[in-house]
Short mmCIF file of C-alpha atoms in Angstrom, two decimals:
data_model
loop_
_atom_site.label_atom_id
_atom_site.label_comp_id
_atom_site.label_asym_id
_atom_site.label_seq_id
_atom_site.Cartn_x
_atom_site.Cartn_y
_atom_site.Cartn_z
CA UNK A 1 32.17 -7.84 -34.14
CA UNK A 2 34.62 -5.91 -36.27
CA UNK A 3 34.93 -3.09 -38.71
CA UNK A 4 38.53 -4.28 -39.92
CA UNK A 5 39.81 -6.63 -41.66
CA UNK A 6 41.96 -9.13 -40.44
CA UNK A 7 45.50 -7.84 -39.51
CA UNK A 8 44.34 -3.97 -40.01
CA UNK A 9 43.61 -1.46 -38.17
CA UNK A 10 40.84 0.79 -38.72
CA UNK A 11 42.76 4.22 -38.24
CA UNK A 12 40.47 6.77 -39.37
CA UNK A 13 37.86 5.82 -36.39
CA UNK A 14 40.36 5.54 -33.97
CA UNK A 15 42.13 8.63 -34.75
CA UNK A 16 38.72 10.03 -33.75
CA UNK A 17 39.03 8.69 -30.41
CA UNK A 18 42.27 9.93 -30.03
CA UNK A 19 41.15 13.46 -30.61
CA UNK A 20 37.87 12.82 -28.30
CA UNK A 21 40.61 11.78 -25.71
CA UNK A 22 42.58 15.25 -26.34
CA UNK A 23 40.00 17.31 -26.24
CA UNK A 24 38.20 15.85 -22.77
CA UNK A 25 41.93 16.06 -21.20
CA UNK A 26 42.92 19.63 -22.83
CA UNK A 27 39.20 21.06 -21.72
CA UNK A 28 39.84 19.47 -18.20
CA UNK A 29 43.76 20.86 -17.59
CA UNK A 30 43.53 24.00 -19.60
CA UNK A 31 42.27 26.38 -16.89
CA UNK A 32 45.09 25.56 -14.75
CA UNK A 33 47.51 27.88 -17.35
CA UNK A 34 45.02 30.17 -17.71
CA UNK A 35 44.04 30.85 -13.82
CA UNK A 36 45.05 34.74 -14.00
CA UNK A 37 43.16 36.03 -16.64
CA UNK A 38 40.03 33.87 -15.76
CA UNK A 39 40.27 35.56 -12.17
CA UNK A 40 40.82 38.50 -13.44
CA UNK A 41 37.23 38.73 -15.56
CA UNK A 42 35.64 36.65 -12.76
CA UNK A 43 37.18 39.47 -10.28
CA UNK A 44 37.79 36.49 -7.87
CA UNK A 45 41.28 34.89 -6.13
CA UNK A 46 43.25 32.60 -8.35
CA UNK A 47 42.36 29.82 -6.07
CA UNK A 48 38.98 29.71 -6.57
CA UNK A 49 39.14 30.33 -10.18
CA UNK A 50 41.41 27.00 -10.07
CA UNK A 51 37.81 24.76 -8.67
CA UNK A 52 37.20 24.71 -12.18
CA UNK A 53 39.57 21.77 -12.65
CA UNK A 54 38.09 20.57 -9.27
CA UNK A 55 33.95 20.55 -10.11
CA UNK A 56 35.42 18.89 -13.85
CA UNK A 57 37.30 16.10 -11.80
CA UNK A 58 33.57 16.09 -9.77
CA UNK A 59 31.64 15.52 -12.30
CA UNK A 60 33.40 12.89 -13.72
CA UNK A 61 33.86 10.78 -10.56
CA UNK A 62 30.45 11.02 -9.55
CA UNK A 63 28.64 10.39 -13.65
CA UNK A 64 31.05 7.39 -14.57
CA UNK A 65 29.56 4.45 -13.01
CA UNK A 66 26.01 5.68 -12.74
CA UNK A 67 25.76 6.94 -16.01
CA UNK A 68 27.70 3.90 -17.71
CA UNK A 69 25.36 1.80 -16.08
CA UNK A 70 22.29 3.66 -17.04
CA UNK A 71 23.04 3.94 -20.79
CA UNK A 72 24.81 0.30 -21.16
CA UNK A 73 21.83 -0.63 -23.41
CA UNK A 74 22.17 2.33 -25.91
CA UNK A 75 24.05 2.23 -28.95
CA UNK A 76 27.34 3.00 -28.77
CA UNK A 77 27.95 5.68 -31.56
CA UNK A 78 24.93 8.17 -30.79
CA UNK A 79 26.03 7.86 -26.66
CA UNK A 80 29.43 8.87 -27.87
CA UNK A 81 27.88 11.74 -30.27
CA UNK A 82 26.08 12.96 -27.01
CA UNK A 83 29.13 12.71 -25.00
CA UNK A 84 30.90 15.12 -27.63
CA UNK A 85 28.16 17.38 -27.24
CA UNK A 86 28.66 17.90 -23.98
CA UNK A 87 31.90 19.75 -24.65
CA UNK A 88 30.38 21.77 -27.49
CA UNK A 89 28.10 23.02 -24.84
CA UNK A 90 30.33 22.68 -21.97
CA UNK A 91 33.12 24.79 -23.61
CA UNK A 92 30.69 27.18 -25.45
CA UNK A 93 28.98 28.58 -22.07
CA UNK A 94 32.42 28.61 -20.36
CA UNK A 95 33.48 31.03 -23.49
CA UNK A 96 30.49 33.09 -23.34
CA UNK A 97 29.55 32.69 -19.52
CA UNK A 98 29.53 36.33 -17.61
CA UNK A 99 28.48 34.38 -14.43
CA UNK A 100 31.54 31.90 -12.38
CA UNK A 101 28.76 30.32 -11.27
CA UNK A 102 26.97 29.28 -14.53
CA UNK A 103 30.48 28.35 -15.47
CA UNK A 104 31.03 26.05 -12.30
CA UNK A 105 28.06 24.47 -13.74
CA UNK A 106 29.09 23.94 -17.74
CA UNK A 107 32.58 22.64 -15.79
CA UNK A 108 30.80 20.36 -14.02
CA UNK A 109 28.77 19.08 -17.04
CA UNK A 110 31.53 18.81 -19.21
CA UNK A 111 33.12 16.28 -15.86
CA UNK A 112 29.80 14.14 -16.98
CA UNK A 113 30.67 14.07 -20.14
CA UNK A 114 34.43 12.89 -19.41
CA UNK A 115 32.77 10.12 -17.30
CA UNK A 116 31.23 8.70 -20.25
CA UNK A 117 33.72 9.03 -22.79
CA UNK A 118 36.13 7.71 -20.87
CA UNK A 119 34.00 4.65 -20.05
CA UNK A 120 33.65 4.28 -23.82
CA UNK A 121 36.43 5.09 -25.08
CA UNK A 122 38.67 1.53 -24.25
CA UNK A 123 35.84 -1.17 -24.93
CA UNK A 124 34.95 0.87 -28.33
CA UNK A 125 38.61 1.21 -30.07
CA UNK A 126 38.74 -2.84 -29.00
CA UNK A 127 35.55 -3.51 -31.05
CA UNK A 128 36.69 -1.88 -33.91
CA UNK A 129 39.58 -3.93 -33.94
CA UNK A 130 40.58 -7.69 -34.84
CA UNK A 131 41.13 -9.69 -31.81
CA UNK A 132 44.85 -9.37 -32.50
CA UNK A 133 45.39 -5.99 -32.63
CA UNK A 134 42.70 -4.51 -29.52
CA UNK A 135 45.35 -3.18 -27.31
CA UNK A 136 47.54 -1.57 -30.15
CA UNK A 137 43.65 0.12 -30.44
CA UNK A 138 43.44 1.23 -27.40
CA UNK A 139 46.82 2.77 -27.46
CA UNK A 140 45.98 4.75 -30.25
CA UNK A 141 42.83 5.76 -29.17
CA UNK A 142 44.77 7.06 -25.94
CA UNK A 143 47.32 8.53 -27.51
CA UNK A 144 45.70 12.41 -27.35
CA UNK A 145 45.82 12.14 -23.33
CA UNK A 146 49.93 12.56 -23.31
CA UNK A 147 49.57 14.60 -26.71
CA UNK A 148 46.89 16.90 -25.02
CA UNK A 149 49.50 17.21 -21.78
CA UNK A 150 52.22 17.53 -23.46
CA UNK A 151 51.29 19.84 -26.56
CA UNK A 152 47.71 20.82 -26.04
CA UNK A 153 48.05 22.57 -22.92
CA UNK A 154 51.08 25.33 -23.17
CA UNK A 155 49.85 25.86 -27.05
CA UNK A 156 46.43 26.70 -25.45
CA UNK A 157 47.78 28.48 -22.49
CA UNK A 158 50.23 30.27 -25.34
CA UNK A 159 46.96 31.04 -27.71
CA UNK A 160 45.35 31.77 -24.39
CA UNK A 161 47.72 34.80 -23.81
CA UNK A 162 47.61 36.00 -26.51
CA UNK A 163 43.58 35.96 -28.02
CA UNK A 164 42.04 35.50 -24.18
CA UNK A 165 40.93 32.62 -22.47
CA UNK A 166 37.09 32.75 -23.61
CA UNK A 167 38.80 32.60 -27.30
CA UNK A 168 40.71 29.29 -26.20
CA UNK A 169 37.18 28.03 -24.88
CA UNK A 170 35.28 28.53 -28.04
CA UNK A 171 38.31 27.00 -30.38
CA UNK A 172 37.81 23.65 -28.48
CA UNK A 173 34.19 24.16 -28.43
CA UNK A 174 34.39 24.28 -32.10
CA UNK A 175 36.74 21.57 -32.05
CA UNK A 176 34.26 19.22 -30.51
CA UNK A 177 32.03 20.29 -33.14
CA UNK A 178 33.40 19.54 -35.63
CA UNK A 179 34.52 15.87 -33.97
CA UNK A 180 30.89 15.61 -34.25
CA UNK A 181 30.87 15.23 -37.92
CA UNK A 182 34.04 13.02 -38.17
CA UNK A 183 32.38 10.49 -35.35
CA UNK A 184 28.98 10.51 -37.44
CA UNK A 185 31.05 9.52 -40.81
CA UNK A 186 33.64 7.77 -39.73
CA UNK A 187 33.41 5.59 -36.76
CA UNK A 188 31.37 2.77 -36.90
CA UNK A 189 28.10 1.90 -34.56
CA UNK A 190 27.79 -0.40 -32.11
CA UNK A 191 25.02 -2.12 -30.28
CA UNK A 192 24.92 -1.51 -26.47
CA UNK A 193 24.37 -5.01 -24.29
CA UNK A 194 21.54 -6.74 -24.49
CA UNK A 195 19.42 -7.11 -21.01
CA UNK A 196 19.56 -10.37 -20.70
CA UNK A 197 23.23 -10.46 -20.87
CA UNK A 198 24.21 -7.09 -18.42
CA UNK A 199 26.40 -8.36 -15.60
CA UNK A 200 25.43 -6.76 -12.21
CA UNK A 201 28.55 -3.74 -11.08
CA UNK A 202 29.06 -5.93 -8.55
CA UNK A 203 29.72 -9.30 -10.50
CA UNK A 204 32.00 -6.98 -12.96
CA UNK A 205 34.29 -6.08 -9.73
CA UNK A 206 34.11 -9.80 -8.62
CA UNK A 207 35.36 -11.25 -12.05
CA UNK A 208 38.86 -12.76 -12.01
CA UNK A 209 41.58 -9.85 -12.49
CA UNK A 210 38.93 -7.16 -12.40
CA UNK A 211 40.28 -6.05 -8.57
CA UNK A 212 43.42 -6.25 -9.15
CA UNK A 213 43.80 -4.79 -11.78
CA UNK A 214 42.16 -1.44 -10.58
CA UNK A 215 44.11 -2.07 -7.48
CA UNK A 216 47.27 -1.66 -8.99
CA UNK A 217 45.86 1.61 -11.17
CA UNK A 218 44.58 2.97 -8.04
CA UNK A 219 48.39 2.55 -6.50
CA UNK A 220 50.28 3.49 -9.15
CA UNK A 221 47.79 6.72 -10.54
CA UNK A 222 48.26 7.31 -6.74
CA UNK A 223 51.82 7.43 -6.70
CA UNK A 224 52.11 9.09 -10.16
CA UNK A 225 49.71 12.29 -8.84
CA UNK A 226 51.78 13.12 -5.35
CA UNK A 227 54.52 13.76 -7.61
CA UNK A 228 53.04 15.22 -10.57
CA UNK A 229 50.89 17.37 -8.78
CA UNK A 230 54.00 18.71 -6.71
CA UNK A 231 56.57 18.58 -9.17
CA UNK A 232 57.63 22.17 -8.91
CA UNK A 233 58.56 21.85 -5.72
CA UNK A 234 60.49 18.53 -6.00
CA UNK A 235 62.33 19.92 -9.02
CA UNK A 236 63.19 23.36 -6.80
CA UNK A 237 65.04 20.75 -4.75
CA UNK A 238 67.76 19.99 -7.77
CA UNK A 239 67.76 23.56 -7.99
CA UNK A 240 65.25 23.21 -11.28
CA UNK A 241 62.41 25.82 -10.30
CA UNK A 242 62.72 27.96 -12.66
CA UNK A 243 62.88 25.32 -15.36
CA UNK A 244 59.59 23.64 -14.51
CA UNK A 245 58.08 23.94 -17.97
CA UNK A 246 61.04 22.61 -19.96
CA UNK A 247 61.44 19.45 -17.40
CA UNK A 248 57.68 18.78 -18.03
CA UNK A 249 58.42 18.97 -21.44
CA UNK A 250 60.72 16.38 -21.40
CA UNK A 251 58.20 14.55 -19.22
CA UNK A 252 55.34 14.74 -21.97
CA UNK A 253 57.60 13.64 -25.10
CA UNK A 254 59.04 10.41 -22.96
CA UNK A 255 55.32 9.92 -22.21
CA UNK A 256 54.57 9.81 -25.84
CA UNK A 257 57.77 7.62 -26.66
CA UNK A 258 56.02 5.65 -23.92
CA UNK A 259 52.21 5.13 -25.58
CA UNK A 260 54.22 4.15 -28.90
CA UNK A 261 56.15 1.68 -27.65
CA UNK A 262 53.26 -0.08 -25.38
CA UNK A 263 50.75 -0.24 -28.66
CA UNK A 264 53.83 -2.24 -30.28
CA UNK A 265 53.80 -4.85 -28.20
CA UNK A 266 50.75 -4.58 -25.50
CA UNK A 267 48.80 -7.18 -27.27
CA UNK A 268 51.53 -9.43 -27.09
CA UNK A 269 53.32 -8.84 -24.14
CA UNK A 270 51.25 -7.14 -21.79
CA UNK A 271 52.21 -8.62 -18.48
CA UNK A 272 55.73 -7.35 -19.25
CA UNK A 273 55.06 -4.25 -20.79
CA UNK A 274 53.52 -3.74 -17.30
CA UNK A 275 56.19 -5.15 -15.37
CA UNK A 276 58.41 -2.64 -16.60
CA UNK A 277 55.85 0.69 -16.74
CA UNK A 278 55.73 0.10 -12.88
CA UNK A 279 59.13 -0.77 -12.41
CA UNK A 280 60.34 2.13 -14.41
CA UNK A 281 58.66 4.08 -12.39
CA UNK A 282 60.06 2.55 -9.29
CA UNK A 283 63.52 3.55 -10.18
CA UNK A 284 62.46 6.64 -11.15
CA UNK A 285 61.05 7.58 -7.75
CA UNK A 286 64.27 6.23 -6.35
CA UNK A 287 66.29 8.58 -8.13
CA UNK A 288 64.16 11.58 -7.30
CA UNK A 289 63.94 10.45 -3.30
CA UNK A 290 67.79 10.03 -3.51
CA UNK A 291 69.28 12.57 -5.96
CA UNK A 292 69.79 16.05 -6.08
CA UNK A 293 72.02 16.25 -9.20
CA UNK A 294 70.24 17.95 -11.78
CA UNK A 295 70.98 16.04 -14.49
CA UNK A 296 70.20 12.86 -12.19
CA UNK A 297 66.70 14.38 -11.78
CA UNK A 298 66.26 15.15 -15.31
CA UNK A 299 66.84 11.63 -16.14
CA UNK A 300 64.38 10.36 -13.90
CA UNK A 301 61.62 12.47 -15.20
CA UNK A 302 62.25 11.29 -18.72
CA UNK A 303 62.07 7.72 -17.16
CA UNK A 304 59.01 8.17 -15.20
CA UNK A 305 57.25 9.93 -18.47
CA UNK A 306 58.14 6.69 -20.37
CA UNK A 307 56.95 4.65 -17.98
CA UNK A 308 54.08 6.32 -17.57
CA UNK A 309 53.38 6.91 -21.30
CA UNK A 310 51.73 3.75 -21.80
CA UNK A 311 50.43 3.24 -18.41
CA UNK A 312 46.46 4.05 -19.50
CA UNK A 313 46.83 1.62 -22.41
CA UNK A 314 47.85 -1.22 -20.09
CA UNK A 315 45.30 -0.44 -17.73
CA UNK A 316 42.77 -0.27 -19.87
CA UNK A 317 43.27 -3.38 -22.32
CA UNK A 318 44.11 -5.35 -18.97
CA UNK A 319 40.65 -4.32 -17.84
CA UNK A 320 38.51 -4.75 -21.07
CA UNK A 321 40.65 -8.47 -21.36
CA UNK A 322 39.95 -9.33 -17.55
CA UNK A 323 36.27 -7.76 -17.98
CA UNK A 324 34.99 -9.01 -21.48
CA UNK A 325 31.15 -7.92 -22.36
CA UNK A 326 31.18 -5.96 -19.46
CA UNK A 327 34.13 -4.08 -20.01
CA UNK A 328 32.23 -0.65 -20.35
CA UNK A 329 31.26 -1.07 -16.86
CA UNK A 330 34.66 -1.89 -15.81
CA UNK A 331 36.08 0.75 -17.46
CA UNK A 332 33.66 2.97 -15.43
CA UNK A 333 35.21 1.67 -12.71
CA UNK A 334 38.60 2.95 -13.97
CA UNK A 335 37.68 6.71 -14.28
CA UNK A 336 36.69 6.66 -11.24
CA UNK A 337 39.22 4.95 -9.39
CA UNK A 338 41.32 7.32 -11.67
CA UNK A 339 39.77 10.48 -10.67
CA UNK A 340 39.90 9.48 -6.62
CA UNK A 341 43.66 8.62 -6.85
CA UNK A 342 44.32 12.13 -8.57
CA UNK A 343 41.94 13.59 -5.87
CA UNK A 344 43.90 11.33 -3.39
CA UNK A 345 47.55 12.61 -4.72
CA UNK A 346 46.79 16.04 -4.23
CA UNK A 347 45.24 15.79 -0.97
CA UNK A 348 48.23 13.26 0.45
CA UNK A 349 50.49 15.05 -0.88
CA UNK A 350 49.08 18.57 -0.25
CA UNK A 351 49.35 17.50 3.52
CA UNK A 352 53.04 15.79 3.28
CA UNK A 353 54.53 18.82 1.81
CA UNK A 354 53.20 21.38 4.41
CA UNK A 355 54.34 18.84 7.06
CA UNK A 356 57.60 16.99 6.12
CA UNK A 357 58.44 19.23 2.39
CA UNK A 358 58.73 17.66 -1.16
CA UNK A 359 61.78 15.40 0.02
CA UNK A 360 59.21 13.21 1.59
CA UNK A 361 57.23 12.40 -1.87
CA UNK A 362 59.88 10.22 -3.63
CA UNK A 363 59.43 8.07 -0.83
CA UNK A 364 56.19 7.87 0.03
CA UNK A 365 55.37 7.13 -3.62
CA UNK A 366 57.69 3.99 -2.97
CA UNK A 367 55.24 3.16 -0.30
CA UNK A 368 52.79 3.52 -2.11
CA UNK A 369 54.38 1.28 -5.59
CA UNK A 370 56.01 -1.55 -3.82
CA UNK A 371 52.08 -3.01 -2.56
CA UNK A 372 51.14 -2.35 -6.35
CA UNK A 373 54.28 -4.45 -7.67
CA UNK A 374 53.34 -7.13 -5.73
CA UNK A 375 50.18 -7.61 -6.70
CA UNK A 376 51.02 -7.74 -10.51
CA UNK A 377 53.47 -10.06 -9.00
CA UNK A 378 50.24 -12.38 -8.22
CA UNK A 379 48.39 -11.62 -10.59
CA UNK A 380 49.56 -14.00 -13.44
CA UNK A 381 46.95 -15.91 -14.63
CA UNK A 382 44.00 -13.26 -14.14
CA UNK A 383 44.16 -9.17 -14.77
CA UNK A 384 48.17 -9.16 -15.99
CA UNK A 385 48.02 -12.50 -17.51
CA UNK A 386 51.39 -14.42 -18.75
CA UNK A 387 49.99 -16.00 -21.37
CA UNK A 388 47.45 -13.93 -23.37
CA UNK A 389 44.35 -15.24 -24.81
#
């Protein structure tokens, strides 16, 4: 089933995606540039301020497969109106809240709400779509994540400083709001899966390219979030610390340079569009284990944005192609195999950098992408297939 007509693209309804996508990822990273001032009305440390990015990532870890499961025979549109809703409220109390516990709480709601948006989020944009064009859909539906990263974040962080962080809350409270009423007008409905046709979770893991492909995520998200997460102190190495915000701004516009190319040519090409995301990224990890040149490490941070620009999309429309009618549940399976490799990069790399320092993480993340190229390497016929369907 389709809204669009052969050889379109329906862009109004995905553009609404794309901001659902932007808002869950600027309402899950935007505390982390606003930890003083939140501490500061919370009169608590910075670091426990900062478990309001950790009860988010919670929340969605522990909702997406559950929930997914639970609602897989709802309609599509009102579960994705609900999902929204959960930021309205989620960001509203956090704006208004006087209690850190109460806001643990909306934080932690608004991680259930992620679950299931980002569960939906794929398989919807791909049903909206002709056959043709589903993984250009998906990349446009993703493309808020490295807008949200890359833009969202320091202009809320700016705004932030200079109206207060409950202000910054309520604007993407209102946001969400207001996505409301574009979802209900503009994005079409969709029935959920019939009972008769629901594939157990465990037949969805056990379909051909299902494994691997969230194998290869799990690596590669893996890799990506031991570096990301401890970029500052990689980049002190080149003698860069004190330009850590311009670097990552480099890092977020190669990432969007990155989602634009992959929707060109994902539905086409996708086995080599992934081929060279993760072997972009190799090199790039290379160059930061070897070099201390600035300009070398500059370089490899554009690289490793642009190869990890499009990253999602390929994920994603491998997974939904590999996965078919039960490509919501797969998907499921995604944000949380996403969520435990970012949990898994900070931890693994929290414990490397105390022991060995940040010259250790270019090469562990080697480790850790060499086992993920080879199995895209065997995965040709099923999850990163040469030929597409």
């Amino acid at each position: 089933m389709t809204t669009s007509s052969p050889g379109r693209l329906p862009l109004g309804g995905l553009l609404a995606l794309a901001l659902a996508s932007f808002i869950t990822v600027l309402t899950e990273a935007l505390p982390a540039g606003l930890l003083p001032g939140i501490a500061a009305v919370f009169d608590i440390p910075e670091a426990l301020a900062g478990q309001m990015v950790t009860v988010y990532a919670a929340g969605s870890l522990l909702a997406a497969v559950p929930v997914t499961l639970a609602t897989r025979g709802l309609r599509r549109r009102p579960l994705l109106l609900v999902s929204v809703a959960g930021f309205v409220l989620a960001n509203g109390i956090t704006a208004i809240s006087g209690s850190f516990i109460l806001t643990l709480v909306a934080r932690f709601a608004a991680g259930v709400a992620a679950g299931v948006l980002w569960a939906l989020l794929a398989g919807y944009a791909a049903r909206m779509a002709p056959d043709a064009l589903r993984g250009r859909a998906i990349a446009i539906a993703m493309a808020g994540t490295p807008l949200a990263l890359s833009l969202g974040v320091p202009a809320g962080t700016f705004l932030g400083g200079i109206i207060g962080w409950r202000a910054s809350f309520a604007l993407m409270s209102l946001g969400a709001a207001l996505l409301m009423v574009w979802i209900r007008l503009g994005v079409p409905d969709f029935p959920g899966e019939p009972a008769g046709r629901r594939v157990p979770a465990s037949r969805v893991l056990a379909l051909p390219g299902v494994a691997g492909v969230l194998a290869v995520m799990m690596l590669y998200v893996l890799a990506h979030n031991l570096l990301y997460t401890y970029i500052a102190p990689l980049l002190a190495l080149a003698g860069l610390g004190a330009r850590v915000d311009l670097v990552l701004a480099v890092f977020g516009l190669a990432a969007i340079l990155g989602i634009w190319a992959t929707g060109l040519v994902v539905d086409r090409h996708l086995r080599r569009a992934m081929q060279l995301s993760l072997w972009g990224f190799v090199l790039s990890a290379v160059l930061l284990a070897a070099g201390s040149d600035a300009a070398v490490v500059v370089a490899a941070i554009g690289l490793w944005g642009l190869a990890f620009g499009g990253a999602a999309t390929l994920f994603q429309t491998a997974l939904a192609r590999a996965a078919g009618p039960a490509a919501d549940i797969a998907q499921s399976m995604l944000v949380t195999g996403w969520n435990l490799a970012i949990a898994g990069g900070g931890l693994v790399g929290g414990l490397l950098l105390d022991l060995r320092g940040p010259d250790v993480l270019g090469p562990v993340a080697l480790v850790l992408l060499l086992p993920a190229a080879a199995i895209l390497a065997g995965a040709r016929r099923h999850g990163f297939p040469a030929a597409m369907r």
